[in-house]
JSON list of C-alpha atoms in Angstrom, two decimals:
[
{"chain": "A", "resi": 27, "resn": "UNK", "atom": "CA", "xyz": [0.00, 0.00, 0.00]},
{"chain": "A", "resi": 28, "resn": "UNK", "atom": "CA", "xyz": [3.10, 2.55, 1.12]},
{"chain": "A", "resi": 29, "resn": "UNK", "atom": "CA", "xyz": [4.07, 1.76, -2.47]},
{"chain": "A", "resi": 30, "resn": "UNK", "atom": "CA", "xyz": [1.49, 2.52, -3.77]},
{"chain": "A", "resi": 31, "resn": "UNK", "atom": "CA", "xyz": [1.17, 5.70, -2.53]},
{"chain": "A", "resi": 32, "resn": "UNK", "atom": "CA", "xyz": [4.49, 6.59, -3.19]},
{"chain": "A", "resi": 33, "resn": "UNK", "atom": "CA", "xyz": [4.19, 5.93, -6.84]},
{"chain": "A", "resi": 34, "resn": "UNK", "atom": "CA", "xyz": [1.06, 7.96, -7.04]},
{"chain": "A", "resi": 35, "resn": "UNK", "atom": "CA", "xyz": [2.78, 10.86, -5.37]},
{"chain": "A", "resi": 36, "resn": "UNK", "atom": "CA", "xyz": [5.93, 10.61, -8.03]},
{"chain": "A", "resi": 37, "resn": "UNK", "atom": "CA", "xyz": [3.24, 10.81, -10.88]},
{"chain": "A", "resi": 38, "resn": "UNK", "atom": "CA", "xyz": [1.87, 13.88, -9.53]},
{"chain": "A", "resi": 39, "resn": "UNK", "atom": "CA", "xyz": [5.32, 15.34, -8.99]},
{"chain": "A", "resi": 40, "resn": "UNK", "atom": "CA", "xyz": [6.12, 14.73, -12.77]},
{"chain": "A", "resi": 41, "resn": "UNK", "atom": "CA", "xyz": [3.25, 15.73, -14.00]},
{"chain": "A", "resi": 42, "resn": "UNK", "atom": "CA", "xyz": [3.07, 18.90, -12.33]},
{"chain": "A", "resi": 43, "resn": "UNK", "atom": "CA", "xyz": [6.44, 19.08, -13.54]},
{"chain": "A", "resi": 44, "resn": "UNK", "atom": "CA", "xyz": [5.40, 18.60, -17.29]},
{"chain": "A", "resi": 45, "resn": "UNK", "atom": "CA", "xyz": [2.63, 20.94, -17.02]},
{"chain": "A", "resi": 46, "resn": "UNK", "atom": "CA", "xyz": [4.94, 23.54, -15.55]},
{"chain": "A", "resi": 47, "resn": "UNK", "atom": "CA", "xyz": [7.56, 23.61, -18.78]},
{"chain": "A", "resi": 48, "resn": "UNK", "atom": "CA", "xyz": [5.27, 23.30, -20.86]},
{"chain": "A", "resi": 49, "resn": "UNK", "atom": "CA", "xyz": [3.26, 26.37, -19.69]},
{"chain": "A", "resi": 50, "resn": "UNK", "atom": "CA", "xyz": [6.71, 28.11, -19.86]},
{"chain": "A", "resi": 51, "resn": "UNK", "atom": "CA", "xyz": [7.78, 26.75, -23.29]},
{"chain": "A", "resi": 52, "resn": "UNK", "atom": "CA", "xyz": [4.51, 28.28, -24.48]},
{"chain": "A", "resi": 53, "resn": "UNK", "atom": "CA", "xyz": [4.25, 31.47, -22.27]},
{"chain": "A", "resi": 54, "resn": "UNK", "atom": "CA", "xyz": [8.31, 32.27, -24.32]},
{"chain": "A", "resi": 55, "resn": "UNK", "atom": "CA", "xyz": [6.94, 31.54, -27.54]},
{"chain": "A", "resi": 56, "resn": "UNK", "atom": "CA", "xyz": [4.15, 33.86, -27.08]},
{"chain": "A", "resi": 57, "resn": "UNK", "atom": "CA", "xyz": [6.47, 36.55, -27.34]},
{"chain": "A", "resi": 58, "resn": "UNK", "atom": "CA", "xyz": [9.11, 35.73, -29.11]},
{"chain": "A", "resi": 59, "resn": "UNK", "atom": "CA", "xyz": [11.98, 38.34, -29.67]},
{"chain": "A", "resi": 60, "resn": "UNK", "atom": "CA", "xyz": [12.41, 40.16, -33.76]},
{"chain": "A", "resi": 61, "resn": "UNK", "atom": "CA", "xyz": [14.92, 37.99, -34.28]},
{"chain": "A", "resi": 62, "resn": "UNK", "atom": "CA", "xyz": [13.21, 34.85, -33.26]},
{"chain": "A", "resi": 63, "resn": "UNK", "atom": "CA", "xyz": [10.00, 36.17, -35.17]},
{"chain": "A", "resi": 64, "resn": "UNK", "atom": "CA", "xyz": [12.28, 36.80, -38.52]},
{"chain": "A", "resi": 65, "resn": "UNK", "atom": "CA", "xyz": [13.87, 33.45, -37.95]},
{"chain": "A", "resi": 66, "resn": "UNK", "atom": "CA", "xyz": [10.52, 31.63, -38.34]},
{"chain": "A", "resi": 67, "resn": "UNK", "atom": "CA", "xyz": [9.51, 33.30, -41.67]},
{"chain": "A", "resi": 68, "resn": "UNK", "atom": "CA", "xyz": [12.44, 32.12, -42.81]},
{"chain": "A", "resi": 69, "resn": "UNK", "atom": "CA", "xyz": [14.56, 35.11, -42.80]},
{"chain": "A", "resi": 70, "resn": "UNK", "atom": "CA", "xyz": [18.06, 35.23, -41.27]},
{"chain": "A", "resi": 71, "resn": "UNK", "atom": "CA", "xyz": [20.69, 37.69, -39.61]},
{"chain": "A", "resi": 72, "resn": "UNK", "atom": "CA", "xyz": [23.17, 38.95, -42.42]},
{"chain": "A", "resi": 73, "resn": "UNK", "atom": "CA", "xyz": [25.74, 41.62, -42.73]},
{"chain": "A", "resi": 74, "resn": "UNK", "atom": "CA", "xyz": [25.92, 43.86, -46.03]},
{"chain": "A", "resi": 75, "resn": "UNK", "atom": "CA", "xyz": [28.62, 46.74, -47.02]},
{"chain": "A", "resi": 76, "resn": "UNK", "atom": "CA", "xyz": [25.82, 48.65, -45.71]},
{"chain": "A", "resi": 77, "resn": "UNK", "atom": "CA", "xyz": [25.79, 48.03, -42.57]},
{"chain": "A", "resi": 78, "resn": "UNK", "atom": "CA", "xyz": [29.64, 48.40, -42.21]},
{"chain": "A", "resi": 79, "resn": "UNK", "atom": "CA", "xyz": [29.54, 51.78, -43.36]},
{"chain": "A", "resi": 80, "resn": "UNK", "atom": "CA", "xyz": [26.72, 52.13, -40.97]},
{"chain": "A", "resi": 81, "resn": "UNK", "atom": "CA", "xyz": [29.20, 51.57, -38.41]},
{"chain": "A", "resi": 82, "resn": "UNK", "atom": "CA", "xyz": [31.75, 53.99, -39.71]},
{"chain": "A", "resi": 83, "resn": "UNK", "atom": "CA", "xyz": [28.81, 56.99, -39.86]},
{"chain": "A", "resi": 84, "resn": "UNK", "atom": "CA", "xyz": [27.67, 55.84, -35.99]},
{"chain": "A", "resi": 85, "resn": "UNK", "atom": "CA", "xyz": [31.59, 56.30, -34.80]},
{"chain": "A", "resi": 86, "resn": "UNK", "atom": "CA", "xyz": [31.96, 59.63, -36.14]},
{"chain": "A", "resi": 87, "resn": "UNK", "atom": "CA", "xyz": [28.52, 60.92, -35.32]},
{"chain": "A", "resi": 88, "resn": "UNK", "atom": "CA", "xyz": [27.76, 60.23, -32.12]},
{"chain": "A", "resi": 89, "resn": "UNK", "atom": "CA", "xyz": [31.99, 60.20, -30.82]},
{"chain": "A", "resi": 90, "resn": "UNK", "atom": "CA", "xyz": [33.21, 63.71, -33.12]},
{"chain": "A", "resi": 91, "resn": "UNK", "atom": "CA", "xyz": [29.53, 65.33, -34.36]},
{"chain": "A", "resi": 92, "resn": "UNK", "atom": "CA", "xyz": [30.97, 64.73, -37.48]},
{"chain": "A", "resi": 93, "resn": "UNK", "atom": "CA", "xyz": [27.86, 64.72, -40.48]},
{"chain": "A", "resi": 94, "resn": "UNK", "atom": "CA", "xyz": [27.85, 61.31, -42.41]},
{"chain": "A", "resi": 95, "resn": "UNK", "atom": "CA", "xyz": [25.92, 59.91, -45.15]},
{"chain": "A", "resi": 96, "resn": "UNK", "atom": "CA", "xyz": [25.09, 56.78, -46.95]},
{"chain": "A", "resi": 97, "resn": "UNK", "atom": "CA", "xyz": [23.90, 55.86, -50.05]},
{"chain": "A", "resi": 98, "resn": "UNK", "atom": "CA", "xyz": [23.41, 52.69, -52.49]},
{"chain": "A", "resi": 99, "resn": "UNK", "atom": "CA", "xyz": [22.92, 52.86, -56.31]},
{"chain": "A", "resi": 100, "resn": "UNK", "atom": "CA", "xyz": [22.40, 50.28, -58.94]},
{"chain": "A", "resi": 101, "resn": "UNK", "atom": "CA", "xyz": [22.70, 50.18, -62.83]},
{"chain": "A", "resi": 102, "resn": "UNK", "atom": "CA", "xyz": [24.06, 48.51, -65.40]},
{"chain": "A", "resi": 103, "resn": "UNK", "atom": "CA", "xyz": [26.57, 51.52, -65.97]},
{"chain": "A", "resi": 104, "resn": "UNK", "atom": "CA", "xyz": [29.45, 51.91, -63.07]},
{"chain": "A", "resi": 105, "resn": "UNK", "atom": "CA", "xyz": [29.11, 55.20, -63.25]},
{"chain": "A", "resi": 106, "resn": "UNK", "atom": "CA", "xyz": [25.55, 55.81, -63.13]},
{"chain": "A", "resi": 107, "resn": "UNK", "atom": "CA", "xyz": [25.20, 53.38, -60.17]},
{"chain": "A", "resi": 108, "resn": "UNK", "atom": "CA", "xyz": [28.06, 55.80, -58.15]},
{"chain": "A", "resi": 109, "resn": "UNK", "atom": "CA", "xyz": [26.41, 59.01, -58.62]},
{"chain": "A", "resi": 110, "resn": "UNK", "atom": "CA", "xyz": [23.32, 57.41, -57.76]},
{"chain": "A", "resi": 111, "resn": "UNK", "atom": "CA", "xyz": [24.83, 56.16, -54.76]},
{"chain": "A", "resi": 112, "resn": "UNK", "atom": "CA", "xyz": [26.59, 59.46, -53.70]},
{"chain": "A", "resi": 113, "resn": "UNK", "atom": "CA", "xyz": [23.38, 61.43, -54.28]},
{"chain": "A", "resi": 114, "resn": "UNK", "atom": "CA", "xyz": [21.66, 59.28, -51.90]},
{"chain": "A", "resi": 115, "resn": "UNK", "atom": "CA", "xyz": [24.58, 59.50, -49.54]},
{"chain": "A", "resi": 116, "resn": "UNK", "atom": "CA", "xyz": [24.33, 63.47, -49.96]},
{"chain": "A", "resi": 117, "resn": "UNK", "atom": "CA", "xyz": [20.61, 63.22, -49.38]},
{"chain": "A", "resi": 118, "resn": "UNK", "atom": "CA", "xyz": [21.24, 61.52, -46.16]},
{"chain": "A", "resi": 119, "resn": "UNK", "atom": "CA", "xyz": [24.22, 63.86, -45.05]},
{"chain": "A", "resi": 120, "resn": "UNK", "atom": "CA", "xyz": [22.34, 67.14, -45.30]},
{"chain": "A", "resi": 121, "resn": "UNK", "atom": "CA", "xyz": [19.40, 65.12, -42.58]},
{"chain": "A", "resi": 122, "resn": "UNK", "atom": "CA", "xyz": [22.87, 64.35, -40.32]},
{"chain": "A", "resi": 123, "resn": "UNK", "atom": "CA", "xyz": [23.60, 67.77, -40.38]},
{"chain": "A", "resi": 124, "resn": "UNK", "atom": "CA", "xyz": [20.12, 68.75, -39.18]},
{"chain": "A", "resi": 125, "resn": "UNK", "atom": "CA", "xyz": [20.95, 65.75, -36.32]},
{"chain": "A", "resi": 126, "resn": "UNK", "atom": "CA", "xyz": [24.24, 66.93, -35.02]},
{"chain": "A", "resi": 127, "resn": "UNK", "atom": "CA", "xyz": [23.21, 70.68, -35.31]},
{"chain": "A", "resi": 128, "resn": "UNK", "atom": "CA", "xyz": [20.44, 69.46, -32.69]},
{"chain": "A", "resi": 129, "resn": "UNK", "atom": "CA", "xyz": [22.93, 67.37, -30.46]},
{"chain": "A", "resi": 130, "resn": "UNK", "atom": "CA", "xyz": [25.32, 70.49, -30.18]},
{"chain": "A", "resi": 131, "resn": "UNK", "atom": "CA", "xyz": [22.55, 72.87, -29.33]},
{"chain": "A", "resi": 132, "resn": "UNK", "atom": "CA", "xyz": [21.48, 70.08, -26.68]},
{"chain": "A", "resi": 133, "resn": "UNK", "atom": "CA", "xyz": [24.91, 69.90, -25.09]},
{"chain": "A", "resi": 134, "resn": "UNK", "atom": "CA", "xyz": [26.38, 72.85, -25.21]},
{"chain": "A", "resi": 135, "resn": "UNK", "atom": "CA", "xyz": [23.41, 75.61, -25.31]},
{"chain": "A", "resi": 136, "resn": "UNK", "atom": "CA", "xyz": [21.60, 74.79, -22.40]},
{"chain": "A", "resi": 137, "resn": "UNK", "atom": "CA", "xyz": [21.47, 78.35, -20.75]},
{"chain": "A", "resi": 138, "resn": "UNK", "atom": "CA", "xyz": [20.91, 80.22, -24.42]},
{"chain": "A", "resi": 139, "resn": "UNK", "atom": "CA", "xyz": [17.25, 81.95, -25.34]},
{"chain": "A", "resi": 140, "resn": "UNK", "atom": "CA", "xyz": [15.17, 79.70, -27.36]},
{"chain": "A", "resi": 141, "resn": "UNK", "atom": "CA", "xyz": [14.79, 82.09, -29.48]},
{"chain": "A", "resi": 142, "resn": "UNK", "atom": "CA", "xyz": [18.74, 82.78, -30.63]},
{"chain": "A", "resi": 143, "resn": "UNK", "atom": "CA", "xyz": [19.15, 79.26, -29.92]},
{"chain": "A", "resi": 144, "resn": "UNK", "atom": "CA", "xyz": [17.10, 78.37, -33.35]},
{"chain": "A", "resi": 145, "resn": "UNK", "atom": "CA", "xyz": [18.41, 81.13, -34.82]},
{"chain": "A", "resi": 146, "resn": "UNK", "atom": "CA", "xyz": [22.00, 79.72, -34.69]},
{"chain": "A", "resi": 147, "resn": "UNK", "atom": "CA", "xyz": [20.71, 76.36, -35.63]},
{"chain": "A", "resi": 148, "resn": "UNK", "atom": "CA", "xyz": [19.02, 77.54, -38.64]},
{"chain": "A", "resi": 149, "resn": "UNK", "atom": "CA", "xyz": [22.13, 79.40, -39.37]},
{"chain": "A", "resi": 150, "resn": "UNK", "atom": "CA", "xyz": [24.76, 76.79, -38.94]},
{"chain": "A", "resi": 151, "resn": "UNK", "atom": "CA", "xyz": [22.64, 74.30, -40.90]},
{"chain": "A", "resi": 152, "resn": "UNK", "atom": "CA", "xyz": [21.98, 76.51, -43.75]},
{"chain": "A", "resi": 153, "resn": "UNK", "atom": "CA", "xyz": [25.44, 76.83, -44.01]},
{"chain": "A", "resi": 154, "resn": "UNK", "atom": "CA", "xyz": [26.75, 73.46, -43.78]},
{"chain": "A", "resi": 155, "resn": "UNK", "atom": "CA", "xyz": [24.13, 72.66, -46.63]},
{"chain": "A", "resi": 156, "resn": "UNK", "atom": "CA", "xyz": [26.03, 74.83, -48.84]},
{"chain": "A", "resi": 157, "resn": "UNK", "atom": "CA", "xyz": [28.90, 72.41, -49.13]},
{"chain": "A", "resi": 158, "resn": "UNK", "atom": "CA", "xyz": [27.04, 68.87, -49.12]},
{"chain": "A", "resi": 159, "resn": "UNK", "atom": "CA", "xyz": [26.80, 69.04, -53.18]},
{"chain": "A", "resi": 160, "resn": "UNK", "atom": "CA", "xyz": [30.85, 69.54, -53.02]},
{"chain": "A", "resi": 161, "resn": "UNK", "atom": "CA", "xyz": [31.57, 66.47, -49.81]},
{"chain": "A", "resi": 162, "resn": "UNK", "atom": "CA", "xyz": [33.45, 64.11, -51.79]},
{"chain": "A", "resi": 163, "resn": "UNK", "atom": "CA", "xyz": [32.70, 60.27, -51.23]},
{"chain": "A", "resi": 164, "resn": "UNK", "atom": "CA", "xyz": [35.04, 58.67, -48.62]},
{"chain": "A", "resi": 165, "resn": "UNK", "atom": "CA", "xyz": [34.35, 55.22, -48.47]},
{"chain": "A", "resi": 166, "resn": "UNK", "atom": "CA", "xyz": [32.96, 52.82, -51.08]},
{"chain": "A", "resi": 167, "resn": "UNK", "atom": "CA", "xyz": [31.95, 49.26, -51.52]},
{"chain": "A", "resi": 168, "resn": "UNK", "atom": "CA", "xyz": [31.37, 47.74, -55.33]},
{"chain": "A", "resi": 169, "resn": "UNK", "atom": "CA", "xyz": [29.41, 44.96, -56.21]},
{"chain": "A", "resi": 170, "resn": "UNK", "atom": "CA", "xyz": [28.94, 43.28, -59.72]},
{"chain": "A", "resi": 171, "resn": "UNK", "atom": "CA", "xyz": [26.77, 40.52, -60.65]},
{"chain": "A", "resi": 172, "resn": "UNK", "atom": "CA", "xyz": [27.63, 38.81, -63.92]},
{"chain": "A", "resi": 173, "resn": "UNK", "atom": "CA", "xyz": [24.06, 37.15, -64.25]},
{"chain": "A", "resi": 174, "resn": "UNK", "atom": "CA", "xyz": [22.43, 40.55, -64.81]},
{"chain": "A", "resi": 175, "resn": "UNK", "atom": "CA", "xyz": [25.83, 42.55, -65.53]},
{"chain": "A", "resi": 176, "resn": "UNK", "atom": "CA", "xyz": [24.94, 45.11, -62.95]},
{"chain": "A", "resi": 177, "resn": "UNK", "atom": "CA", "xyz": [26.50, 47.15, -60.41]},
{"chain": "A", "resi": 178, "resn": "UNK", "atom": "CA", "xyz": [25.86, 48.11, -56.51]},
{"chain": "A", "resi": 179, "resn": "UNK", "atom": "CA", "xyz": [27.30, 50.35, -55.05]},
{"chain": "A", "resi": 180, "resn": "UNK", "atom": "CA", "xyz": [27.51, 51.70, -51.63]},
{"chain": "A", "resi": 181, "resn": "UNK", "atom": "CA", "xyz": [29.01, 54.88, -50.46]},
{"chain": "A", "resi": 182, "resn": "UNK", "atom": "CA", "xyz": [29.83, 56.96, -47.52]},
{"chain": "A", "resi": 183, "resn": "UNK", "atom": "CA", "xyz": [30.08, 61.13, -47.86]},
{"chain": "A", "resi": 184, "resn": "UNK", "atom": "CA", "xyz": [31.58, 62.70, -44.89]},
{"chain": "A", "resi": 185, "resn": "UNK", "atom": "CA", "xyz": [31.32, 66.39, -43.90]},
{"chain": "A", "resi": 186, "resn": "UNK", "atom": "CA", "xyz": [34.55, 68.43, -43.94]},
{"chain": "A", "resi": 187, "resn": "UNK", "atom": "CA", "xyz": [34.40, 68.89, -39.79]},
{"chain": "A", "resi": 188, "resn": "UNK", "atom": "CA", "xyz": [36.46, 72.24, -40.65]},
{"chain": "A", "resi": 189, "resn": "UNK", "atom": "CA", "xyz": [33.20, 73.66, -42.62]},
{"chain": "A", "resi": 190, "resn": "UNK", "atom": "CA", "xyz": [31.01, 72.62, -40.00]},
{"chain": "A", "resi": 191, "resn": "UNK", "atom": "CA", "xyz": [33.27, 73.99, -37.31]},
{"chain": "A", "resi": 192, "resn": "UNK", "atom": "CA", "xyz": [33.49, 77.47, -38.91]},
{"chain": "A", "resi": 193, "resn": "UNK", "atom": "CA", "xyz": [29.42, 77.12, -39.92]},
{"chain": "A", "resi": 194, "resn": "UNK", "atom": "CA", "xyz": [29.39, 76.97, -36.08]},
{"chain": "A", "resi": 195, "resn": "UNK", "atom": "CA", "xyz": [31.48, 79.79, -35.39]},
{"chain": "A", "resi": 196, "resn": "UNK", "atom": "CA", "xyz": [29.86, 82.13, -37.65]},
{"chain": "A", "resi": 197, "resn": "UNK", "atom": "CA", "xyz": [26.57, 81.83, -36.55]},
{"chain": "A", "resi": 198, "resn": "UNK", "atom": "CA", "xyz": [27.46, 82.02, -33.12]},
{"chain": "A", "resi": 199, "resn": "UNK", "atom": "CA", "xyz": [29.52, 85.37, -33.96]},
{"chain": "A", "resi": 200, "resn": "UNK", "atom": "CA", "xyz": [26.47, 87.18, -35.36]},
{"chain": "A", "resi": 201, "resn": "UNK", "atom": "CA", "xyz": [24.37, 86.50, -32.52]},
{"chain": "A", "resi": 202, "resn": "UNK", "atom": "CA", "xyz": [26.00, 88.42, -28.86]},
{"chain": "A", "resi": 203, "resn": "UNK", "atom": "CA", "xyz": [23.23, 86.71, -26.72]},
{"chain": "A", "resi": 204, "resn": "UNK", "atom": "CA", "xyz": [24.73, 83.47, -27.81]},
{"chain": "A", "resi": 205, "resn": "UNK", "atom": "CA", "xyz": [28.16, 83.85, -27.89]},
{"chain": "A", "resi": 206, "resn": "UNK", "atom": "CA", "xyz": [27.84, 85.38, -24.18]},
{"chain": "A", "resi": 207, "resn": "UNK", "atom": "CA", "xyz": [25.93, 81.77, -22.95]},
{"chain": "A", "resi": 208, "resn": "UNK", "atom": "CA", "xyz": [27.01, 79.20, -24.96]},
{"chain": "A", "resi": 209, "resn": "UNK", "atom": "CA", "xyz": [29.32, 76.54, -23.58]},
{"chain": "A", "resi": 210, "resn": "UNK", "atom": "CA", "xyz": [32.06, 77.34, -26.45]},
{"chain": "A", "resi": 211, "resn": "UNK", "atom": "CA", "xyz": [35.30, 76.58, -25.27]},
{"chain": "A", "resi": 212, "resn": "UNK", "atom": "CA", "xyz": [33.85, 72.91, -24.71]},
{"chain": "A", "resi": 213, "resn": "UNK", "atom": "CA", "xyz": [32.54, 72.73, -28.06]},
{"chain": "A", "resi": 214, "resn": "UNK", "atom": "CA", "xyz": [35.43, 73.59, -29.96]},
{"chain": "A", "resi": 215, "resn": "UNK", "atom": "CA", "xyz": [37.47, 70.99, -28.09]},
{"chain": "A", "resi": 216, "resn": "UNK", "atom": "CA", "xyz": [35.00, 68.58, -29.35]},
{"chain": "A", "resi": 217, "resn": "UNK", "atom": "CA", "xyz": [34.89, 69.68, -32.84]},
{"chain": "A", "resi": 218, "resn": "UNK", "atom": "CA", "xyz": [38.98, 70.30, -33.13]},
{"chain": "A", "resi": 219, "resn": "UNK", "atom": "CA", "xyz": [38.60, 66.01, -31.82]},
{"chain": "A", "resi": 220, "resn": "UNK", "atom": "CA", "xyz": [36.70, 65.50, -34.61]},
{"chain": "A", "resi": 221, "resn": "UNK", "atom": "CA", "xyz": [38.79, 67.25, -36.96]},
{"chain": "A", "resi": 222, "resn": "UNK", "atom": "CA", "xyz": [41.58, 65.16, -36.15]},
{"chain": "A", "resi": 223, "resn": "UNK", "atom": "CA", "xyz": [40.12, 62.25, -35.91]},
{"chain": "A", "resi": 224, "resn": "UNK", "atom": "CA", "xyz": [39.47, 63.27, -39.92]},
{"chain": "A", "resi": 225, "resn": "UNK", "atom": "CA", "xyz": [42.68, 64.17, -41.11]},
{"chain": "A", "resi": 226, "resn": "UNK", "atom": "CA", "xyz": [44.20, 61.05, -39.37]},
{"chain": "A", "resi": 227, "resn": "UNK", "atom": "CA", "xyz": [41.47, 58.76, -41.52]},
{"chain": "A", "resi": 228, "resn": "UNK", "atom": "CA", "xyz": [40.67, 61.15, -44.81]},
{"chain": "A", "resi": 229, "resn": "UNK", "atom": "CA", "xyz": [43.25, 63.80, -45.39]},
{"chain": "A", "resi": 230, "resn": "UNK", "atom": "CA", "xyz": [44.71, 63.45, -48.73]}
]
């Protein structure tokens, strides 16, 4: 009888047991993560020249404020599938200028007037945009495929830091109110960074 007993105990212990991993095993793949999701449609985790260059554009945004763009083109002419490829990376260099414009105002503006505050902004992007037709491509990536005889090709355009430095300076010049509050000394140490950090890597 005592063994009885003991058995029936060990099949509630297991099942209870069961029921508990399976509850879990269901209550993980109820939310499964993007990756896990992508995984079962049959899609995989890959790395493209893309996302290298991606990685090059991160560095010397968010480390040096440096503007970066990216940009891919395709034809069945070379040529035509780089200027593609830089005008897309041009495209996307003018919205990082808008970006790091923001992040320097952020840091370094705190105790300025809202008002001259987007005034300088508006100035020092207006000005960088003047030279994003003229930022020469710094990186590239090409790809051919013989099947269709076409080229991709992917491209990274990097602000001159020097032109966005002296955008800086002259809008903060014209305005007193903000040359009086702005945290400058700090910000020039971070753009002369960046501008070293460029020659070192793209100064030919």
């Amino acid at each position: 009888m005592s063994l009885f007993i003991n058995k029936s105990k060990l099949s509630v212990v297991i099942a209870a047991a069961v029921a508990a991993s399976l509850l879990s095993l269901n209550s993980c793949g109820s939310k499964p993560t993007k990756t896990q999701a992508a995984s079962a449609r049959g899609f995989e985790t890959i790395t493209t020249p893309a996302s290298e260059l991606e990685k090059v554009k991160k560095h010397m945004e968010d480390k040096y404020n440096i503007p970066c763009g990216i940009g891919i083109g395709e034809s069945s002419d070379e040529m035509v599938a780089r200027s593609i490829s830089a005008d897309e990376a041009r495209t996307d260099l003018a919205k990082s200028i808008g970006t790091q414009v923001q992040r320097l105002s952020e840091s370094y503006a705190q105790n300025v007037d809202s008002e001259a505050k987007k005034i300088w902004e508006e100035v020092v992007r207006q000005v960088s945009n003047e030279h994003v037709r003229g930022s020469a491509v710094k990186e590239s990536v090409v790809q051919f495929n013989p099947q269709n005889n076409r080229y991709k090709i992917y491209s990274l355009v990097i602000l001159n830091p020097e032109i966005f430095k002296n955008a800086v300076l002259d809008a903060a010049s014209s305005q007193e109110e903000f040359e009086l509050r702005v945290k400058k000394d700090e910000m020039l140490k971070k753009l002369d960074t960046g501008i070293s950090e460029y020659d070192a890597k793209y100064r030919r």
